[in-house]
Amino acid sequence: QVQLVESGGGLVQAGGSLRLSCAASGRTFTNFPMGWFRQAPGKERDFVAAITWASPYYKDSVKGRFTISRDNAKNTVYLQMNSLKPEDTAVYYCAAARAYCSGDGCDDPAFYNYWGQGTQVTVSS
C-alpha cells in the first residue's frame, strides 16, 4: 500500500520560511514525477511545483521563492518555501505519479496517482 506522509506545515509570519517534507512508502518513485499542490478554502486544488527525473517545474507565483527537491535514497520530496506571503496560506498536498510527464503535463492534478493527507500552512500578515 502506497502512502505519502507530509510534514513541516505550520504558522509563520509573512516573509518567513517553511520546509515541507513528503515521505513515500510502499513504492519507489525514483525518477517518477512528484509534486506539491495546495488548496485554499473555497478554491480548487492548485499546482505549486513538481520534479521529474530531468527538471523542476513551478507555478509562476512561487518561482524564485519556492524550491522543490528530492532525495531518492529516502524516497522523499521537499518543498522549501521562502518569502512567504499571506496568499500562500492553504493546505499543501504531496502527490506522486506512475508515469512520466514534462512541462505543463506535470501541473494537472488528474495526472497523479497517489496523494498525501495534506499539511496546513498559514502565513500571517
PDB file of N, CA, C and O in Angstrom, residues 3-59:
ATOM      1  N   GLN A   3       1.826   4.988   0.603  1.00  0.00           N
ATOM      2  CA  GLN A   3       1.455   6.093   1.488  1.00  0.00           C
ATOM      3  C   GLN A   3       2.397   7.266   1.270  1.00  0.00           C
ATOM      4  O   GLN A   3       3.609   7.075   1.111  1.00  0.00           O
ATOM      5  N   LEU A   4       1.823   8.459   1.252  1.00  0.00           N
ATOM      6  CA  LEU A   4       2.604   9.692   1.219  1.00  0.00           C
ATOM      7  C   LEU A   4       2.263  10.465   2.488  1.00  0.00           C
ATOM      8  O   LEU A   4       1.088  10.730   2.753  1.00  0.00           O
ATOM      9  N   VAL A   5       3.279  10.812   3.247  1.00  0.00           N
ATOM     10  CA  VAL A   5       3.053  11.488   4.517  1.00  0.00           C
ATOM     11  C   VAL A   5       3.791  12.815   4.515  1.00  0.00           C
ATOM     12  O   VAL A   5       5.029  12.854   4.449  1.00  0.00           O
ATOM     13  N   GLU A   6       3.011  13.907   4.577  1.00  0.00           N
ATOM     14  CA  GLU A   6       3.603  15.239   4.599  1.00  0.00           C
ATOM     15  C   GLU A   6       3.883  15.679   6.036  1.00  0.00           C
ATOM     16  O   GLU A   6       3.215  15.253   6.977  1.00  0.00           O
ATOM     17  N   SER A   7       4.841  16.550   6.172  1.00  0.00           N
ATOM     18  CA  SER A   7       5.142  17.175   7.457  1.00  0.00           C
ATOM     19  C   SER A   7       5.794  18.523   7.202  1.00  0.00           C
ATOM     20  O   SER A   7       6.227  18.813   6.081  1.00  0.00           O
ATOM     21  N   GLY A   8       5.844  19.359   8.250  1.00  0.00           N
ATOM     22  CA  GLY A   8       6.549  20.621   8.148  1.00  0.00           C
ATOM     23  C   GLY A   8       5.675  21.853   8.047  1.00  0.00           C
ATOM     24  O   GLY A   8       6.187  22.980   8.023  1.00  0.00           O
ATOM     25  N   GLY A   9       4.369  21.668   7.973  1.00  0.00           N
ATOM     26  CA  GLY A   9       3.497  22.823   7.909  1.00  0.00           C
ATOM     27  C   GLY A   9       3.433  23.544   9.243  1.00  0.00           C
ATOM     28  O   GLY A   9       3.966  23.087  10.245  1.00  0.00           O
ATOM     29  N   GLY A  10       2.779  24.704   9.240  1.00  0.00           N
ATOM     30  CA  GLY A  10       2.650  25.457  10.475  1.00  0.00           C
ATOM     31  C   GLY A  10       2.248  26.893  10.225  1.00  0.00           C
ATOM     32  O   GLY A  10       1.825  27.259   9.117  1.00  0.00           O
ATOM     33  N   LEU A  11       2.382  27.696  11.267  1.00  0.00           N
ATOM     34  CA  LEU A  11       2.052  29.126  11.223  1.00  0.00           C
ATOM     35  C   LEU A  11       3.342  29.923  11.162  1.00  0.00           C
ATOM     36  O   LEU A  11       4.257  29.705  11.971  1.00  0.00           O
ATOM     37  N   VAL A  12       3.411  30.853  10.216  1.00  0.00           N
ATOM     38  CA  VAL A  12       4.607  31.676  10.049  1.00  0.00           C
ATOM     39  C   VAL A  12       4.190  33.080   9.651  1.00  0.00           C
ATOM     40  O   VAL A  12       3.132  33.266   9.026  1.00  0.00           O
ATOM     41  N   GLN A  13       4.997  34.055  10.011  1.00  0.00           N
ATOM     42  CA  GLN A  13       4.714  35.421   9.597  1.00  0.00           C
ATOM     43  C   GLN A  13       5.128  35.652   8.158  1.00  0.00           C
ATOM     44  O   GLN A  13       6.011  34.960   7.628  1.00  0.00           O
ATOM     45  N   ALA A  14       4.508  36.618   7.536  1.00  0.00           N
ATOM     46  CA  ALA A  14       4.869  36.974   6.165  1.00  0.00           C
ATOM     47  C   ALA A  14       6.363  37.281   6.098  1.00  0.00           C
ATOM     48  O   ALA A  14       6.920  37.935   6.984  1.00  0.00           O
ATOM     49  N   GLY A  15       6.996  36.768   5.041  1.00  0.00           N
ATOM     50  CA  GLY A  15       8.431  36.919   4.881  1.00  0.00           C
ATOM     51  C   GLY A  15       9.229  35.766   5.450  1.00  0.00           C
ATOM     52  O   GLY A  15      10.435  35.665   5.207  1.00  0.00           O
ATOM     53  N   GLY A  16       8.577  34.917   6.204  1.00  0.00           N
ATOM     54  CA  GLY A  16       9.242  33.783   6.816  1.00  0.00           C
ATOM     55  C   GLY A  16       9.375  32.595   5.881  1.00  0.00           C
ATOM     56  O   GLY A  16       9.039  32.675   4.700  1.00  0.00           O
ATOM     57  N   SER A  17       9.893  31.497   6.437  1.00  0.00           N
ATOM     58  CA  SER A  17      10.169  30.294   5.644  1.00  0.00           C
ATOM     59  C   SER A  17       9.618  29.051   6.331  1.00  0.00           C
ATOM     60  O   SER A  17       9.520  29.004   7.570  1.00  0.00           O
ATOM     61  N   LEU A  18       9.297  28.073   5.517  1.00  0.00           N
ATOM     62  CA  LEU A  18       8.934  26.739   5.983  1.00  0.00           C
ATOM     63  C   LEU A  18       9.503  25.728   4.998  1.00  0.00           C
ATOM     64  O   LEU A  18       9.649  26.024   3.811  1.00  0.00           O
ATOM     65  N   ARG A  19       9.763  24.531   5.495  1.00  0.00           N
ATOM     66  CA  ARG A  19      10.200  23.432   4.635  1.00  0.00           C
ATOM     67  C   ARG A  19       9.250  22.268   4.827  1.00  0.00           C
ATOM     68  O   ARG A  19       9.162  21.706   5.925  1.00  0.00           O
ATOM     69  N   LEU A  20       8.574  21.895   3.755  1.00  0.00           N
ATOM     70  CA  LEU A  20       7.685  20.752   3.779  1.00  0.00           C
ATOM     71  C   LEU A  20       8.437  19.512   3.322  1.00  0.00           C
ATOM     72  O   LEU A  20       9.284  19.585   2.433  1.00  0.00           O
ATOM     73  N   SER A  21       8.076  18.377   3.924  1.00  0.00           N
ATOM     74  CA  SER A  21       8.638  17.100   3.531  1.00  0.00           C
ATOM     75  C   SER A  21       7.511  16.140   3.200  1.00  0.00           C
ATOM     76  O   SER A  21       6.417  16.233   3.774  1.00  0.00           O
ATOM     77  N   CYS A  22       7.773  15.229   2.283  1.00  0.00           N
ATOM     78  CA  CYS A  22       6.799  14.204   1.925  1.00  0.00           C
ATOM     79  C   CYS A  22       7.551  12.888   1.771  1.00  0.00           C
ATOM     80  O   CYS A  22       8.343  12.738   0.837  1.00  0.00           O
ATOM     81  N   ALA A  23       7.293  11.988   2.699  1.00  0.00           N
ATOM     82  CA  ALA A  23       7.949  10.680   2.675  1.00  0.00           C
ATOM     83  C   ALA A  23       7.016   9.651   2.065  1.00  0.00           C
ATOM     84  O   ALA A  23       5.876   9.501   2.507  1.00  0.00           O
ATOM     85  N   ALA A  24       7.508   8.943   1.069  1.00  0.00           N
ATOM     86  CA  ALA A  24       6.716   7.914   0.394  1.00  0.00           C
ATOM     87  C   ALA A  24       7.116   6.532   0.893  1.00  0.00           C
ATOM     88  O   ALA A  24       8.290   6.271   1.155  1.00  0.00           O
ATOM     89  N   SER A  25       6.137   5.664   0.997  1.00  0.00           N
ATOM     90  CA  SER A  25       6.397   4.272   1.362  1.00  0.00           C
ATOM     91  C   SER A  25       5.483   3.372   0.547  1.00  0.00           C
ATOM     92  O   SER A  25       4.469   3.817   0.018  1.00  0.00           O
ATOM     93  N   GLY A  26       5.895   2.121   0.407  1.00  0.00           N
ATOM     94  CA  GLY A  26       5.104   1.153  -0.333  1.00  0.00           C
ATOM     95  C   GLY A  26       5.440   1.073  -1.815  1.00  0.00           C
ATOM     96  O   GLY A  26       5.002   0.156  -2.505  1.00  0.00           O
ATOM     97  N   ARG A  27       6.197   2.015  -2.328  1.00  0.00           N
ATOM     98  CA  ARG A  27       6.593   2.029  -3.731  1.00  0.00           C
ATOM     99  C   ARG A  27       7.740   3.020  -3.856  1.00  0.00           C
ATOM    100  O   ARG A  27       7.753   4.055  -3.182  1.00  0.00           O
ATOM    101  N   THR A  28       8.671   2.726  -4.756  1.00  0.00           N
ATOM    102  CA  THR A  28       9.782   3.648  -5.010  1.00  0.00           C
ATOM    103  C   THR A  28       9.421   4.554  -6.172  1.00  0.00           C
ATOM    104  O   THR A  28       8.983   4.080  -7.224  1.00  0.00           O
ATOM    105  N   PHE A  29       9.638   5.864  -5.979  1.00  0.00           N
ATOM    106  CA  PHE A  29       9.274   6.829  -7.008  1.00  0.00           C
ATOM    107  C   PHE A  29      10.490   7.468  -7.679  1.00  0.00           C
ATOM    108  O   PHE A  29      10.378   8.522  -8.307  1.00  0.00           O
ATOM    109  N   THR A  30      11.616   6.797  -7.574  1.00  0.00           N
ATOM    110  CA  THR A  30      12.830   7.331  -8.206  1.00  0.00           C
ATOM    111  C   THR A  30      12.560   7.628  -9.676  1.00  0.00           C
ATOM    112  O   THR A  30      12.102   6.769 -10.419  1.00  0.00           O
ATOM    113  N   ASN A  31      12.853   8.885 -10.080  1.00  0.00           N
ATOM    114  CA  ASN A  31      12.704   9.360 -11.460  1.00  0.00           C
ATOM    115  C   ASN A  31      11.262   9.549 -11.903  1.00  0.00           C
ATOM    116  O   ASN A  31      11.017  10.057 -12.993  1.00  0.00           O
ATOM    117  N   PHE A  32      10.290   9.138 -11.104  1.00  0.00           N
ATOM    118  CA  PHE A  32       8.903   9.430 -11.450  1.00  0.00           C
ATOM    119  C   PHE A  32       8.522  10.789 -10.870  1.00  0.00           C
ATOM    120  O   PHE A  32       9.080  11.229  -9.876  1.00  0.00           O
ATOM    121  N   PRO A  33       7.560  11.461 -11.477  1.00  0.00           N
ATOM    122  CA  PRO A  33       7.183  12.798 -11.001  1.00  0.00           C
ATOM    123  C   PRO A  33       6.594  12.779  -9.594  1.00  0.00           C
ATOM    124  O   PRO A  33       5.780  11.921  -9.252  1.00  0.00           O
ATOM    125  N   MET A  34       7.015  13.737  -8.816  1.00  0.00           N
ATOM    126  CA  MET A  34       6.391  14.008  -7.526  1.00  0.00           C
ATOM    127  C   MET A  34       6.123  15.503  -7.471  1.00  0.00           C
ATOM    128  O   MET A  34       6.908  16.299  -7.991  1.00  0.00           O
ATOM    129  N   GLY A  35       5.015  15.876  -6.876  1.00  0.00           N
ATOM    130  CA  GLY A  35       4.632  17.269  -6.900  1.00  0.00           C
ATOM    131  C   GLY A  35       3.990  17.749  -5.626  1.00  0.00           C
ATOM    132  O   GLY A  35       3.671  16.950  -4.734  1.00  0.00           O
ATOM    133  N   TRP A  36       3.820  19.047  -5.570  1.00  0.00           N
ATOM    134  CA  TRP A  36       3.114  19.705  -4.479  1.00  0.00           C
ATOM    135  C   TRP A  36       1.964  20.528  -5.056  1.00  0.00           C
ATOM    136  O   TRP A  36       2.137  21.257  -6.036  1.00  0.00           O
ATOM    137  N   PHE A  37       0.818  20.383  -4.429  1.00  0.00           N
ATOM    138  CA  PHE A  37      -0.360  21.162  -4.770  1.00  0.00           C
ATOM    139  C   PHE A  37      -0.850  21.831  -3.488  1.00  0.00           C
ATOM    140  O   PHE A  37      -0.464  21.445  -2.395  1.00  0.00           O
ATOM    141  N   ARG A  38      -1.716  22.814  -3.639  1.00  0.00           N
ATOM    142  CA  ARG A  38      -2.287  23.451  -2.449  1.00  0.00           C
ATOM    143  C   ARG A  38      -3.738  23.795  -2.705  1.00  0.00           C
ATOM    144  O   ARG A  38      -4.157  23.975  -3.847  1.00  0.00           O
ATOM    145  N   GLN A  39      -4.484  23.862  -1.628  1.00  0.00           N
ATOM    146  CA  GLN A  39      -5.902  24.174  -1.727  1.00  0.00           C
ATOM    147  C   GLN A  39      -6.290  25.112  -0.605  1.00  0.00           C
ATOM    148  O   GLN A  39      -6.177  24.762   0.571  1.00  0.00           O
ATOM    149  N   ALA A  40      -6.716  26.309  -0.985  1.00  0.00           N
ATOM    150  CA  ALA A  40      -7.207  27.289  -0.021  1.00  0.00           C
ATOM    151  C   ALA A  40      -8.711  27.094   0.150  1.00  0.00           C
ATOM    152  O   ALA A  40      -9.376  26.535  -0.735  1.00  0.00           O
ATOM    153  N   PRO A  41      -9.270  27.543   1.254  1.00  0.00           N
ATOM    154  CA  PRO A  41     -10.715  27.377   1.486  1.00  0.00           C
ATOM    155  C   PRO A  41     -11.541  27.965   0.350  1.00  0.00           C
ATOM    156  O   PRO A  41     -11.312  29.103  -0.084  1.00  0.00           O
ATOM    157  N   GLY A  42     -12.469  27.176  -0.157  1.00  0.00           N
ATOM    158  CA  GLY A  42     -13.355  27.636  -1.215  1.00  0.00           C
ATOM    159  C   GLY A  42     -12.749  27.653  -2.599  1.00  0.00           C
ATOM    160  O   GLY A  42     -13.382  28.111  -3.548  1.00  0.00           O
ATOM    161  N   LYS A  43     -11.527  27.163  -2.721  1.00  0.00           N
ATOM    162  CA  LYS A  43     -10.847  27.165  -4.023  1.00  0.00           C
ATOM    163  C   LYS A  43     -10.485  25.747  -4.449  1.00  0.00           C
ATOM    164  O   LYS A  43     -10.459  24.830  -3.638  1.00  0.00           O
ATOM    165  N   GLU A  44     -10.187  25.594  -5.731  1.00  0.00           N
ATOM    166  CA  GLU A  44      -9.776  24.300  -6.258  1.00  0.00           C
ATOM    167  C   GLU A  44      -8.318  24.013  -5.887  1.00  0.00           C
ATOM    168  O   GLU A  44      -7.545  24.929  -5.595  1.00  0.00           O
ATOM    169  N   ARG A  45      -7.981  22.724  -5.943  1.00  0.00           N
ATOM    170  CA  ARG A  45      -6.596  22.341  -5.719  1.00  0.00           C
ATOM    171  C   ARG A  45      -5.731  22.889  -6.857  1.00  0.00           C
ATOM    172  O   ARG A  45      -6.053  22.717  -8.031  1.00  0.00           O
ATOM    173  N   ASP A  46      -4.624  23.501  -6.490  1.00  0.00           N
ATOM    174  CA  ASP A  46      -3.818  24.277  -7.430  1.00  0.00           C
ATOM    175  C   ASP A  46      -2.381  23.768  -7.430  1.00  0.00           C
ATOM    176  O   ASP A  46      -1.817  23.487  -6.374  1.00  0.00           O
ATOM    177  N   PHE A  47      -1.798  23.695  -8.600  1.00  0.00           N
ATOM    178  CA  PHE A  47      -0.414  23.253  -8.749  1.00  0.00           C
ATOM    179  C   PHE A  47       0.550  24.247  -8.106  1.00  0.00           C
ATOM    180  O   PHE A  47       0.369  25.470  -8.243  1.00  0.00           O
ATOM    181  N   VAL A  48       1.580  23.726  -7.449  1.00  0.00           N
ATOM    182  CA  VAL A  48       2.624  24.569  -6.876  1.00  0.00           C
ATOM    183  C   VAL A  48       3.969  24.262  -7.524  1.00  0.00           C
ATOM    184  O   VAL A  48       4.631  25.157  -8.040  1.00  0.00           O
ATOM    185  N   ALA A  49       4.367  22.999  -7.491  1.00  0.00           N
ATOM    186  CA  ALA A  49       5.672  22.616  -8.035  1.00  0.00           C
ATOM    187  C   ALA A  49       5.696  21.119  -8.273  1.00  0.00           C
ATOM    188  O   ALA A  49       4.956  20.359  -7.641  1.00  0.00           O
ATOM    189  N   ALA A  50       6.551  20.701  -9.200  1.00  0.00           N
ATOM    190  CA  ALA A  50       6.749  19.285  -9.472  1.00  0.00           C
ATOM    191  C   ALA A  50       8.201  19.051  -9.845  1.00  0.00           C
ATOM    192  O   ALA A  50       8.891  19.977 -10.300  1.00  0.00           O
ATOM    193  N   ILE A  51       8.649  17.827  -9.639  1.00  0.00           N
ATOM    194  CA  ILE A  51      10.009  17.480 -10.001  1.00  0.00           C
ATOM    195  C   ILE A  51      10.008  16.121 -10.679  1.00  0.00           C
ATOM    196  O   ILE A  51       9.371  15.176 -10.212  1.00  0.00           O
ATOM    197  N   THR A  52      10.656  16.039 -11.821  1.00  0.00           N
ATOM    198  CA  THR A  52      10.783  14.794 -12.552  1.00  0.00           C
ATOM    199  C   THR A  52      12.245  14.347 -12.504  1.00  0.00           C
ATOM    200  O   THR A  52      13.037  14.922 -11.766  1.00  0.00           O
ATOM    201  N   TRP A  53      12.580  13.379 -13.347  1.00  0.00           N
ATOM    202  CA  TRP A  53      13.980  12.955 -13.370  1.00  0.00           C
ATOM    203  C   TRP A  53      14.854  14.029 -14.003  1.00  0.00           C
ATOM    204  O   TRP A  53      16.061  14.063 -13.784  1.00  0.00           O
ATOM    205  N   ALA A  54      14.228  14.953 -14.759  1.00  0.00           N
ATOM    206  CA  ALA A  54      15.008  15.920 -15.527  1.00  0.00           C
ATOM    207  C   ALA A  54      14.953  17.337 -14.970  1.00  0.00           C
ATOM    208  O   ALA A  54      15.978  18.019 -14.936  1.00  0.00           O
ATOM    209  N   SER A  55      13.768  17.788 -14.562  1.00  0.00           N
ATOM    210  CA  SER A  55      13.607  19.205 -14.264  1.00  0.00           C
ATOM    211  C   SER A  55      12.587  19.455 -13.166  1.00  0.00           C
ATOM    212  O   SER A  55      11.690  18.646 -12.958  1.00  0.00           O
ATOM    213  N   PRO A  56      12.726  20.590 -12.494  1.00  0.00           N
ATOM    214  CA  PRO A  56      11.652  21.058 -11.623  1.00  0.00           C
ATOM    215  C   PRO A  56      10.732  21.985 -12.413  1.00  0.00           C
ATOM    216  O   PRO A  56      11.156  22.617 -13.391  1.00  0.00           O
ATOM    217  N   TYR A  57       9.490  22.066 -12.004  1.00  0.00           N
ATOM    218  CA  TYR A  57       8.511  22.971 -12.605  1.00  0.00           C
ATOM    219  C   TYR A  57       7.805  23.711 -11.482  1.00  0.00           C
ATOM    220  O   TYR A  57       7.550  23.142 -10.419  1.00  0.00           O
ATOM    221  N   TYR A  58       7.474  24.978 -11.738  1.00  0.00           N
ATOM    222  CA  TYR A  58       6.870  25.811 -10.699  1.00  0.00           C
ATOM    223  C   TYR A  58       5.698  26.622 -11.228  1.00  0.00           C
ATOM    224  O   TYR A  58       5.680  27.052 -12.384  1.00  0.00           O
ATOM    225  N   LYS A  59       4.748  26.852 -10.337  1.00  0.00           N
ATOM    226  CA  LYS A  59       3.708  27.850 -10.607  1.00  0.00           C
ATOM    227  C   LYS A  59       4.398  29.208 -10.675  1.00  0.00           C
ATOM    228  O   LYS A  59       5.330  29.479  -9.901  1.00  0.00           O
TER     229      LYS A  59
END
